[in-house]
PDB file of C-alpha atoms in Angstrom:
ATOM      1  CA  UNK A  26      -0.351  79.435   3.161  1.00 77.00           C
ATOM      2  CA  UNK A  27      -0.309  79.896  -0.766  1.00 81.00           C
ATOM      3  CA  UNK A  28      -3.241  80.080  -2.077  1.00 89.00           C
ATOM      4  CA  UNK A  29      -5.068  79.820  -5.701  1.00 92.00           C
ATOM      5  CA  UNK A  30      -8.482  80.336  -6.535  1.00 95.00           C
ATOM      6  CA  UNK A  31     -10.871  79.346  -9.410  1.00 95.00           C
ATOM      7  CA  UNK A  32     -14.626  80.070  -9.362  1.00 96.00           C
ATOM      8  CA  UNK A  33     -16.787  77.509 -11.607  1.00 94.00           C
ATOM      9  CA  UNK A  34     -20.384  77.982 -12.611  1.00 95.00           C
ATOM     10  CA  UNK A  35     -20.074  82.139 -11.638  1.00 97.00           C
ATOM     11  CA  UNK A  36     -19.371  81.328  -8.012  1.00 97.00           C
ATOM     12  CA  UNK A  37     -17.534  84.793  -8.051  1.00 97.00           C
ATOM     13  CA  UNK A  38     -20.910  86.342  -8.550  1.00 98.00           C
ATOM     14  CA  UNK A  39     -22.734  84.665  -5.929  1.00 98.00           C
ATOM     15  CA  UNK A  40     -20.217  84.146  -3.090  1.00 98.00           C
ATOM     16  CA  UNK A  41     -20.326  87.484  -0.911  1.00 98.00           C
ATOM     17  CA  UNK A  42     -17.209  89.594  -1.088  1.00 97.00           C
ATOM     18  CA  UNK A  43     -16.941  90.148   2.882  1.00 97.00           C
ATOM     19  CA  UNK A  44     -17.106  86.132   2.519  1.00 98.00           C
ATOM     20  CA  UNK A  45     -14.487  85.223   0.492  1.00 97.00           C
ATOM     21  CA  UNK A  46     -11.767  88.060   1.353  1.00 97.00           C
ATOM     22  CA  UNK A  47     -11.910  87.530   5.227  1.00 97.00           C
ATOM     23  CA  UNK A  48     -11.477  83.415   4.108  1.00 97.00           C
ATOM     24  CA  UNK A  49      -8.414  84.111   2.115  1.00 97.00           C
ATOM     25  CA  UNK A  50      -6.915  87.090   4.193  1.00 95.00           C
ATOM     26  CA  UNK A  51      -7.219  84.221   6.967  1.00 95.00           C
ATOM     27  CA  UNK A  52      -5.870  81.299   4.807  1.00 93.00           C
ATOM     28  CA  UNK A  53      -3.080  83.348   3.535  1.00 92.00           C
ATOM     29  CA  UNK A  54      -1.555  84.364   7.245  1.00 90.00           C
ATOM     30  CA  UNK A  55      -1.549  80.832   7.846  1.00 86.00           C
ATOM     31  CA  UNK A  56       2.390  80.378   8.342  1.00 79.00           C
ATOM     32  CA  UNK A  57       3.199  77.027   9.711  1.00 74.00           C
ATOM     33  CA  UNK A  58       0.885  74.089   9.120  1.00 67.00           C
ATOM     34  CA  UNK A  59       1.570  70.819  11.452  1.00 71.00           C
ATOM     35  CA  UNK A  60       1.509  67.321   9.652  1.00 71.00           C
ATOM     36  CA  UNK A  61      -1.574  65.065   9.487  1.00 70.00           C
ATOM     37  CA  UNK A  62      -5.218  65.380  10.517  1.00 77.00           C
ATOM     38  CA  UNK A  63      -3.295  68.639  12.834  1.00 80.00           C
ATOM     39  CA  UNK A  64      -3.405  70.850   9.168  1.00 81.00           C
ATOM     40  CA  UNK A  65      -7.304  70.245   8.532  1.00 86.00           C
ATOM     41  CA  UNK A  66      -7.738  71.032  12.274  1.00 89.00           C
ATOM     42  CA  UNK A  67      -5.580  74.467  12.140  1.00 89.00           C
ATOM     43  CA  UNK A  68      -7.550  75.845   9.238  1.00 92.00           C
ATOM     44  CA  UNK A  69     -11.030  74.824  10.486  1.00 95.00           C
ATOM     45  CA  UNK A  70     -10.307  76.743  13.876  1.00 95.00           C
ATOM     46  CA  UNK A  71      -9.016  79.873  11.996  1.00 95.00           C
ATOM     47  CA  UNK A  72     -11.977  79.730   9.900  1.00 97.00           C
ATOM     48  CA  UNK A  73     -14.621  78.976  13.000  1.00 97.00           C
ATOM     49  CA  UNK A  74     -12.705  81.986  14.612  1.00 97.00           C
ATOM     50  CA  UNK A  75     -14.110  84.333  12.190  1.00 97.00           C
ATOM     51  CA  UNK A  76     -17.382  83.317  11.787  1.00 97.00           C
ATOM     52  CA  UNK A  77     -17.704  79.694   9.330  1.00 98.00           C
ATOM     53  CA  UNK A  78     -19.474  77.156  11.892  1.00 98.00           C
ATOM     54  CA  UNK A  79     -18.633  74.138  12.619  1.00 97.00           C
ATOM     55  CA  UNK A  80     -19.640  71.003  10.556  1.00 97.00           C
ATOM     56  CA  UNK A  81     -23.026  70.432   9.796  1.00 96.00           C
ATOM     57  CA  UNK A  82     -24.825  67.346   8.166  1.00 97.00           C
ATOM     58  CA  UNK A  83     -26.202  67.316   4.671  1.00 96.00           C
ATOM     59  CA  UNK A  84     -29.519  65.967   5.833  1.00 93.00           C
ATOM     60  CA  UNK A  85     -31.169  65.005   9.094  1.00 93.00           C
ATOM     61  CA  UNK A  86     -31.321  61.621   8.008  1.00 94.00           C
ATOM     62  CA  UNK A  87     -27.439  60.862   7.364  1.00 94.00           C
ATOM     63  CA  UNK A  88     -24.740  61.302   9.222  1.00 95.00           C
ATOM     64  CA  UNK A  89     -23.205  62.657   5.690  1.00 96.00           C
ATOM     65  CA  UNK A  90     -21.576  66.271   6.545  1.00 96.00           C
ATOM     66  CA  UNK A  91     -19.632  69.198   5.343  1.00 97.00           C
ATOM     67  CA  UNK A  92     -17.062  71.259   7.396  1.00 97.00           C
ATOM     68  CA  UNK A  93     -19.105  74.272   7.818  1.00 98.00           C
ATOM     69  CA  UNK A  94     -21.532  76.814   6.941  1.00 98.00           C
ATOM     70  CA  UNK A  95     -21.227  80.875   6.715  1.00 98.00           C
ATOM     71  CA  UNK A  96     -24.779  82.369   5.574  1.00 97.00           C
ATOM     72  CA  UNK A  97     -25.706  80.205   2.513  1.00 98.00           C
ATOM     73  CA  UNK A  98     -21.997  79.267   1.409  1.00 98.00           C
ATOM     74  CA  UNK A  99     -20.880  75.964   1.978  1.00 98.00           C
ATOM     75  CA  UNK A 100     -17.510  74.938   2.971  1.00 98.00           C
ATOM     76  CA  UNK A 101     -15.418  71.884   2.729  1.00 97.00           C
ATOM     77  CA  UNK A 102     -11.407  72.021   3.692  1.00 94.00           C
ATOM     78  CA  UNK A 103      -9.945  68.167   2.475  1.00 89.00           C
ATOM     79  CA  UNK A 104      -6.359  67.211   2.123  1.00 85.00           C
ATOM     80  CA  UNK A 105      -6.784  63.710   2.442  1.00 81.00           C
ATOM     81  CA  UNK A 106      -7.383  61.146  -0.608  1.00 81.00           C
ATOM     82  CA  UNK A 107      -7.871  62.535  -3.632  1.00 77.00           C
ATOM     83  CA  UNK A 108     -10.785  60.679  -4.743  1.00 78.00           C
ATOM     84  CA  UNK A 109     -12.162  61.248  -1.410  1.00 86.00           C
ATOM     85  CA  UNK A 110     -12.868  65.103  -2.952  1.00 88.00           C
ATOM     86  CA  UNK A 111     -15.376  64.143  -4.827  1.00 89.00           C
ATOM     87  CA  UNK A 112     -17.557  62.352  -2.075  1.00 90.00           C
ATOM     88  CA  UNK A 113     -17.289  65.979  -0.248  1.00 93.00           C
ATOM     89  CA  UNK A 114     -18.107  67.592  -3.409  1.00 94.00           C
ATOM     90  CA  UNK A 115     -21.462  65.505  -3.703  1.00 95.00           C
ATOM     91  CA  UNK A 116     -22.245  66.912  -0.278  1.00 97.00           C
ATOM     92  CA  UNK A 117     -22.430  70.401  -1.411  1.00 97.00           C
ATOM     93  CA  UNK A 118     -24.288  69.492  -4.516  1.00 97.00           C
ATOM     94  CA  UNK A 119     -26.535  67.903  -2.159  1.00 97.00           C
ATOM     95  CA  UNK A 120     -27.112  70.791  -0.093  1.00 97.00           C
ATOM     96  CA  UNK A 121     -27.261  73.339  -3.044  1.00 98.00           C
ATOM     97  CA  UNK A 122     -30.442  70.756  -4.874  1.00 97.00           C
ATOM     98  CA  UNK A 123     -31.742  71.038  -1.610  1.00 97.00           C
ATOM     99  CA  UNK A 124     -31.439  74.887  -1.212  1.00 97.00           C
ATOM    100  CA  UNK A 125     -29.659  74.694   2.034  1.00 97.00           C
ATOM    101  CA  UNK A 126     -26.772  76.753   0.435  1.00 98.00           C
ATOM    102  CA  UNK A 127     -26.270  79.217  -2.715  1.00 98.00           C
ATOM    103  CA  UNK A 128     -22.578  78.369  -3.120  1.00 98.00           C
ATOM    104  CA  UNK A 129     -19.316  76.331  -1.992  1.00 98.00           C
ATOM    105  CA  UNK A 130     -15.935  77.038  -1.322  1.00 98.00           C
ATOM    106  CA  UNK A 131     -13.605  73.694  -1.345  1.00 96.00           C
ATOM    107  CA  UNK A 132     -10.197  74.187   0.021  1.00 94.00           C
ATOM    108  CA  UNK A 133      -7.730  71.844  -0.910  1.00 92.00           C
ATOM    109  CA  UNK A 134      -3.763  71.662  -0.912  1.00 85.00           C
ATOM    110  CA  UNK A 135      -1.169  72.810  -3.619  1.00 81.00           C
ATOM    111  CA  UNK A 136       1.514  69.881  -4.681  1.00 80.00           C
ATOM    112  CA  UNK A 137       4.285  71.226  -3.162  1.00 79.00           C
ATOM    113  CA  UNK A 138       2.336  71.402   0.239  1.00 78.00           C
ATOM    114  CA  UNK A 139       1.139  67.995  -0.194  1.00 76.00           C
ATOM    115  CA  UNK A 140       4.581  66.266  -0.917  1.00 73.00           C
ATOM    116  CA  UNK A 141       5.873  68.585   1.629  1.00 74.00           C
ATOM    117  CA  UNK A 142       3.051  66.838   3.894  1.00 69.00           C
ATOM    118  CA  UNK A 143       3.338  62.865   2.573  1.00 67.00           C
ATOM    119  CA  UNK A 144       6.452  62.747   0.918  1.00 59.00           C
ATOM    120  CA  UNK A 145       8.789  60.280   1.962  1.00 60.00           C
ATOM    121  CA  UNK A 146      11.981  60.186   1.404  1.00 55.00           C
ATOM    122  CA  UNK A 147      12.136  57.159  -0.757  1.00 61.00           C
ATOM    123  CA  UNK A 148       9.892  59.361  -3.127  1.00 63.00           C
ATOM    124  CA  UNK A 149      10.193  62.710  -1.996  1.00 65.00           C
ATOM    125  CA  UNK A 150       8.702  64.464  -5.233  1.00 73.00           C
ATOM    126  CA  UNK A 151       5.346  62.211  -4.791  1.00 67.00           C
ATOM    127  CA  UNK A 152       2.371  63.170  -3.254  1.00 71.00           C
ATOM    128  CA  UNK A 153       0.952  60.015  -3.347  1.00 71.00           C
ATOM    129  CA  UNK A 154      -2.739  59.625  -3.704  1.00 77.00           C
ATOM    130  CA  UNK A 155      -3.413  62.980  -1.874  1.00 79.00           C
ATOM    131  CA  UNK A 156      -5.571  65.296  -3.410  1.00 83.00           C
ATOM    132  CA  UNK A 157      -3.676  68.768  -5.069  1.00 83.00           C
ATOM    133  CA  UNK A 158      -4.868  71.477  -6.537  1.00 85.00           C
ATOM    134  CA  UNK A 159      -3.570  71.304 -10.003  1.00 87.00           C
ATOM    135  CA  UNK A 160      -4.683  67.652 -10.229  1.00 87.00           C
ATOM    136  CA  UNK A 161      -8.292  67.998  -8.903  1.00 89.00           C
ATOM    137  CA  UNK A 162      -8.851  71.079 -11.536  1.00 87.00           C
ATOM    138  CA  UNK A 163      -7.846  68.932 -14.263  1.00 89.00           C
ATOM    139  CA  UNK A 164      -9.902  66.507 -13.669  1.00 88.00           C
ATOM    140  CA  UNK A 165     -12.626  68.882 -12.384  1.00 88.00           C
ATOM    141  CA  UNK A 166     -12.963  69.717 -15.759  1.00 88.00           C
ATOM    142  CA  UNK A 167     -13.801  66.613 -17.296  1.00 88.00           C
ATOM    143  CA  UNK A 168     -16.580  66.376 -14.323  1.00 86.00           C
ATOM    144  CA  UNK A 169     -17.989  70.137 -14.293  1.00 84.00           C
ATOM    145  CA  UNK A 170     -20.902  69.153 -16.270  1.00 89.00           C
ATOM    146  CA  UNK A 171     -22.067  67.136 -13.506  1.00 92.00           C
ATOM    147  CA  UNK A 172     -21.965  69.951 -10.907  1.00 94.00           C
ATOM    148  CA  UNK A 173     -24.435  72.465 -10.988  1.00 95.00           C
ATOM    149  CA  UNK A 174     -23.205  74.142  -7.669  1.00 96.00           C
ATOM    150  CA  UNK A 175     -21.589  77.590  -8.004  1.00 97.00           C
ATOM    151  CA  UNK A 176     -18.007  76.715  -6.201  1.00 96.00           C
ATOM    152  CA  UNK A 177     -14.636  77.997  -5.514  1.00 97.00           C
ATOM    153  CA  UNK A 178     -11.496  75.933  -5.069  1.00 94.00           C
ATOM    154  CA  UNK A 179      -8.878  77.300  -3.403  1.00 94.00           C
TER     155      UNK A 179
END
């Protein structure tokens, strides 16, 4: 899998080392991805396999949750709707007010893999309204100020 990272509000600084290069070295000897809810469900079982948990809620009082949990980092993996990344991202901002967690890590797709995913061939250079990494930055940006979570977005 190709991946891309960007760290916002010095999550490079607070995010373990051991953490992140075990997620990537992982991510990026992920070959062949099925189509579908199948591609969440391959990475979250590499990542549960070496040592991210599985998903926990935000709150005992919700049923609100976030795809996992390695010492104080927060993860969420979403290549669904792209709007739907923010709702995720308001889950780990939830959980870092609440000090459940020092840091996220969001992991989202490229737009090659997601027109490679939900293309069709009527439109096979769309991606539709899935979320990709180049879009969700940009628009990141306009929203950053918002976020006071340290977070990388792979």
């Amino acid at each position: 899998m190709k991946v891309y990272v960007k760290n916002v509000n010095n999550a490079d600084k607070i995010i373990p080392d051991h953490v992140m290069n075990i997620t990537l070295d992982n991510l990026k000897q992920i070959t062949k991805l099925p189509i579908g809810r199948a591609y969440t469900n391959k990475i979250l079982n590499v990542l549960q396999n070496i040592g991210w948990s599985s998903s926990i809620k935000i709150s005992s009082s919700t049923t609100l949750k976030i795809h996992g949990v390695m010492g104080d980092i927060g993860l969420v993996v979403h290549f669904g709707n792209h709007y739907n990344s923010y709702y995720y991202l308001l889950n780990l901002e939830h959980m870092f007010i609440m000090n459940k967690i020092k840091a996220g890590i969001v992991i989202i797709q490229t737009r090659n893999q997601a027109i490679k995913r939900h293309g069709n061939h009527k439109h096979p250079n769309n991606a539709g309204n899935y979320v990709e990494y180049d879009k969700f930055n940009e628009e990141f940006e306009l929203y950053k100020a918002i976020f006071n979570i340290p977070l990388t977005i792979i």
